[in-house]
């Protein structure tokens, strides 16, 4: 940069739209294009706290100083810098003046000006981000990530990958931020009081397209099409291609995960249960050791931004693909270089790359060549004295071939390259030992040693049973000779350079005995085999005698698929590694259970047909023939079952060298050659006949009537290859890769919707409608998809189609609001964030609420896990879609009686048919848990009533049987048996892990007579209360929402406040402050109502003047629901009806602590306290961080 | 054997223009779909023994009363992974044979799910035949069917049967897991044709195809076929055309016109 002043570090930010006339900021300085502002906050204690609020809610970068850029385009402003101190903002301001003002005067178009400024700022920011100062760049990402999480209410585990400024087009253009995380694509803008919020799941994206923005001028837009057809258009993306590539990469990963984690993929035969174990064993070994694809997703403790990981992963995979390297290789160094091979004088200019165990070179000149040299085949490296290049590496390969690389980079880069090479070579020394035995398995070695007739041990079946076809006709001998010469010139097997003549030698067909090895060399499986000596034998040994359904499937498939034919030319071990490359790299997803890869390529073939032969394509559509009917088997079996074997192998020769694009070329050529006849066929039968006939005559002359003897000698197969390579030259590996990327989302979604339909067909839907079933299905698999982050990349396919207890929680949370216990963790996380803000809410209440929160979480988990057990009818610990459907059907469509029974059974922990005291309390806790989000406080009264009535109407076991008017229909139990039950229960208590507190309680039974409530009395108690009756009659069922969105309380309220805050400013704040006063008094009166309603005769087990230590014990043992109710010091704080009320609960309870503690000795008081605590928590939940600020404000203002 | 020969004898010379019937075989893996087809098609299509990837395609002509029917048979692969491809094959099919294995209860469940899928997704007029295969393995307990034909089976067929179908129950004396009554009741309830067959000894195989042929509204197919696949069909076979004219009048005229226009 030509300017003498260095830009201040970490002040500039990615340009963010904002409101210049924000009432909370004062303008300090302003020029034509820029404004320096400073917050008013420092002047007013009150406003300061509100700013804090905004920061907590919104977590934008609300630093006290900021610099805005005035957009002349739409009279808006973009924030370009912010700072905590006057000093740094001043620096930034001068820098801006110095660097921009002159430049801006030169430019006259507003649009141009803006672009120039923004680009400059962006590059500044990005450079800072990419710098070595990880902490700062990390902090930026972290804060963006926090804003993202809070705005979109995602789990704390969700990781933000990147965020971009962009605009979203709906009716109007909204300038805002695009957030891209592991699982979501989100957009947020806040303009002129209008909030736009878009939340898209990556897994639901059906198509991504690069577009020009609306006026068609700038190539800066991306269109996102969801699988349901909904479209979103984002423009003004400064790094559009980067954004697009990132989205493609992430959606691809998501698709892979979708395929693996949900219904779409599962090990064959896995549905039959028992053999699943075997399946896993056989499969997991090679997948785990070879598939490091998921490395970016492993929960590595690195704080490195995810995005860097993704970029690296992409670069590595491009590198691996280019040189057919194992995926364990990572690109470490690269440099431009010149290569000289052997004694020849030819020079190749290109690039040299280095990974852990390879040195690769590619020359892209007119005379192309490719070399991937395993480091363990290098005998010696010398640095040569060379005049032309400073760094020349003279390499002597195992085969005594001399290779010279001249590095043409800057000195430091070359030095780094050399030192990495040195380190890597040292690490490869061990691997050199296995080189000799390995080379003994290569036929090229035998050939060069001039003993070509020696049958190598462990070679293909062809060596024993002869190869297919007539060797004379195949010109086997002369082909072998050509290869011999090639090996001498360019190295062999592991050290072979692929020169311009290489493809030609491949296309004329490989000689029989070399075929297996050259396949390996072309596909890269040679590297795998050489780097994993003994692995195959070990696998065989480890799995010896194991049976699995996979084996059966494999045996069945043996005749149809490729493997058996590989074995003709290759040893078992060679074929094993070949298949590995075939399934993982060449044809990903072909041989998986959904065959999505094969289906994807069929879609691409159809697309290519339409592009290259529109008439035939149209004809097929007209007569309703599906191309895949004929072509899918070609691709799946690589023509082996369609063409005569001799020709199929010729295709394979090309395929292993050039990759899947060959299949497309040949398939299209077949259709082209037979075009006329195909155009005449009217149904798929005729279509098949034409092709079948063609394949059977491939060896016939293509031009039998030609006068030219050369043309007559041309077989139909020759013709086919010619057409394939000449007419379909345009089909390149890059094109295939791009088409695969473009079509994969659609294909996966098609498979998804097909799987959904066919699965739903086989589910007994109970009383659910089709739509409802569809929702249940979606949420079921959604829970599976998101639910097991720790299992990402693992192979546990057995669980892929059933919910475990963890995923069940998130599933239920997606159906019913009360079941969203995960949110609690978010709360916990947030409270930490909030706690870091200066001076608020540290006093006392924090630990208390933590205990209560903990308690509530435990109650919730217990309730849900008991529900899980109920749903899990066959006790497998996993819930199938059917079990979930049936379970929900009972809840939602059962009647009042069944639901009461359900609750009764669920809380009858000891299964004695009655509820004892602890079980009744457990019930009330569960009810509180479910009601916790309800507005109003009627349910508190209802639950108080429930407990009182329950204790009143339940039978007391110890005391003389006092018959109340309860209609105890189950009264056939004798007193003694009841006693016995009681005793038994005591025993279970003792055996269970109970805290001392519990023991002490049970040791003094006289104080707390055991009671028992039967189902009929439970019903009676429920029906006695209108709220409860309504709950069991319809409320609980209605809480499960299938067709309407489930409430997501978090965030919503806070946002509302935030919105009005901007428009109303002080006014609103004032009204809240006023509200605090009035609410305070009304809350108090309610609390006393509750307290006085306690008239039960039970004695409290502990002192009501609860100490904190008391609480922590009860929190600790709380996983047994028999434990006592939690007592907390901060009681009071009534359920407040309105949202405004919620805001002040927190401090209010502090005021009330002492007053209420004096009251009530009985248990019910404790319950009340618990209730309020409970409630308070749910209130706090709604408030988000807002609570803290108003709290502080409240305590200072009244 | 005799059954198979019956089928063979129904094959007639090709001078008569046949009615094309697209038929698809579905069912769990290893219930004997391919064997059934091979038994039915046998001598004529020896070279068609291509392994089932996606589906094998075979054709067989047979005579039914005064008509010639050309079955275009799509013998689908039974493994679950090929399930998503099935719609491609049962699309436009006029008939489906859903096969299960009488010695394997789960195969009937799979068959039922196929039937459900066909009834919802396939051509609404599709004729579905539910076929319990491998009755030769349980021949002892059956009443109204011949039981001893199996012994006459030549080695070739035997080997083939084992190859194609049986993975775990080559040994005789396997017990029947699907009672005839149960499957038959289900078939009746779902409106399916019902058969029990043995691809191994040929029992019941030809019947399956004959009964399907009888039940298919051939005239309708012919007329609609000609509409869609113009050329060739019309004119050359007076009898068939007359049939069409008589029964398919509503459609007939229009369709013929369309055909001629092409």
PDB file of C-alpha atoms in Angstrom, chain A residues 552-553 556-557 560 591 593-595 599 624 626 628-629 632-633 636-637 641 682-685 688-689 692 754 757-758 761-762, chain B residues 20 22 29 48 50-53 57 72 74 77 79 81-85 87-89 91-92 113 116-117 120-121 167 229-230:
ATOM      1  CA  UNK A 552     -24.795 -63.961   1.466  1.00  0.00           C
ATOM      2  CA  UNK A 553     -25.415 -60.865  -0.543  1.00  0.00           C
ATOM      3  CA  UNK A 556     -25.367 -63.718  -4.736  1.00  0.00           C
ATOM      4  CA  UNK A 557     -23.785 -60.746  -6.407  1.00  0.00           C
ATOM      5  CA  UNK A 560     -23.162 -60.051 -11.600  1.00  0.00           C
ATOM      6  CA  UNK A 591     -22.685 -49.990  -4.581  1.00  0.00           C
ATOM      7  CA  UNK A 593     -27.729 -49.536  -0.404  1.00  0.00           C
ATOM      8  CA  UNK A 594     -29.555 -46.684  -2.035  1.00  0.00           C
ATOM      9  CA  UNK A 595     -27.287 -46.783  -5.096  1.00  0.00           C
ATOM     10  CA  UNK A 599     -28.928 -43.104  -9.965  1.00  0.00           C
ATOM     11  CA  UNK A 624     -42.250 -43.158 -22.475  1.00  0.00           C
ATOM     12  CA  UNK A 626     -36.856 -44.627 -19.389  1.00  0.00           C
ATOM     13  CA  UNK A 628     -32.057 -46.189 -17.162  1.00  0.00           C
ATOM     14  CA  UNK A 629     -33.967 -49.341 -17.959  1.00  0.00           C
ATOM     15  CA  UNK A 632     -28.271 -48.568 -15.494  1.00  0.00           C
ATOM     16  CA  UNK A 633     -26.875 -52.097 -15.846  1.00  0.00           C
ATOM     17  CA  UNK A 636     -23.448 -50.703 -12.551  1.00  0.00           C
ATOM     18  CA  UNK A 637     -21.517 -53.555 -14.072  1.00  0.00           C
ATOM     19  CA  UNK A 641     -22.806 -58.006 -18.431  1.00  0.00           C
ATOM     20  CA  UNK A 682     -41.815 -47.758 -29.612  1.00  0.00           C
ATOM     21  CA  UNK A 683     -41.497 -49.362 -26.209  1.00  0.00           C
ATOM     22  CA  UNK A 684     -38.859 -50.443 -23.775  1.00  0.00           C
ATOM     23  CA  UNK A 685     -39.048 -54.017 -25.035  1.00  0.00           C
ATOM     24  CA  UNK A 688     -33.853 -53.514 -25.212  1.00  0.00           C
ATOM     25  CA  UNK A 689     -33.900 -55.776 -28.254  1.00  0.00           C
ATOM     26  CA  UNK A 692     -29.021 -56.568 -27.122  1.00  0.00           C
ATOM     27  CA  UNK A 754     -39.233 -42.375  -2.424  1.00  0.00           C
ATOM     28  CA  UNK A 757     -43.349 -43.000   0.682  1.00  0.00           C
ATOM     29  CA  UNK A 758     -42.416 -46.632   0.771  1.00  0.00           C
ATOM     30  CA  UNK A 761     -46.815 -47.333   3.348  1.00  0.00           C
ATOM     31  CA  UNK A 762     -45.666 -49.986   5.739  1.00  0.00           C
TER      32      UNK A 762
ATOM     33  CA  UNK B  20     -47.960 -57.065 -25.813  1.00  0.00           C
ATOM     34  CA  UNK B  22     -45.724 -55.863 -19.857  1.00  0.00           C
ATOM     35  CA  UNK B  29     -34.559 -61.660  -2.710  1.00  0.00           C
ATOM     36  CA  UNK B  48     -31.101 -64.649 -21.910  1.00  0.00           C
ATOM     37  CA  UNK B  50     -28.274 -62.571 -17.868  1.00  0.00           C
ATOM     38  CA  UNK B  51     -27.859 -61.927 -14.180  1.00  0.00           C
ATOM     39  CA  UNK B  52     -30.318 -59.676 -12.526  1.00  0.00           C
ATOM     40  CA  UNK B  53     -28.971 -56.172 -12.222  1.00  0.00           C
ATOM     41  CA  UNK B  57     -35.639 -58.481 -19.571  1.00  0.00           C
ATOM     42  CA  UNK B  72     -42.466 -58.675 -21.939  1.00  0.00           C
ATOM     43  CA  UNK B  74     -39.123 -57.604 -16.330  1.00  0.00           C
ATOM     44  CA  UNK B  77     -33.662 -57.936  -8.626  1.00  0.00           C
ATOM     45  CA  UNK B  79     -32.419 -57.149  -3.026  1.00  0.00           C
ATOM     46  CA  UNK B  81     -31.017 -51.888  -2.679  1.00  0.00           C
ATOM     47  CA  UNK B  82     -32.821 -52.254  -5.963  1.00  0.00           C
ATOM     48  CA  UNK B  83     -36.096 -51.260  -4.423  1.00  0.00           C
ATOM     49  CA  UNK B  84     -35.857 -47.660  -5.484  1.00  0.00           C
ATOM     50  CA  UNK B  85     -35.506 -48.781  -9.083  1.00  0.00           C
ATOM     51  CA  UNK B  87     -40.984 -48.035 -10.174  1.00  0.00           C
ATOM     52  CA  UNK B  88     -38.987 -47.791 -13.349  1.00  0.00           C
ATOM     53  CA  UNK B  89     -39.972 -51.356 -14.158  1.00  0.00           C
ATOM     54  CA  UNK B  91     -44.365 -48.259 -14.663  1.00  0.00           C
ATOM     55  CA  UNK B  92     -46.890 -49.006 -17.383  1.00  0.00           C
ATOM     56  CA  UNK B 113     -45.696 -54.418   0.953  1.00  0.00           C
ATOM     57  CA  UNK B 116     -49.462 -52.127  -1.418  1.00  0.00           C
ATOM     58  CA  UNK B 117     -46.926 -50.214  -3.412  1.00  0.00           C
ATOM     59  CA  UNK B 120     -50.873 -47.139  -4.935  1.00  0.00           C
ATOM     60  CA  UNK B 121     -48.156 -46.340  -7.392  1.00  0.00           C
ATOM     61  CA  UNK B 167     -29.500 -70.126   0.269  1.00  0.00           C
ATOM     62  CA  UNK B 229     -47.212 -47.462 -30.378  1.00  0.00           C
ATOM     63  CA  UNK B 230     -48.502 -46.637 -33.761  1.00  0.00           C
TER      64      UNK B 230
END
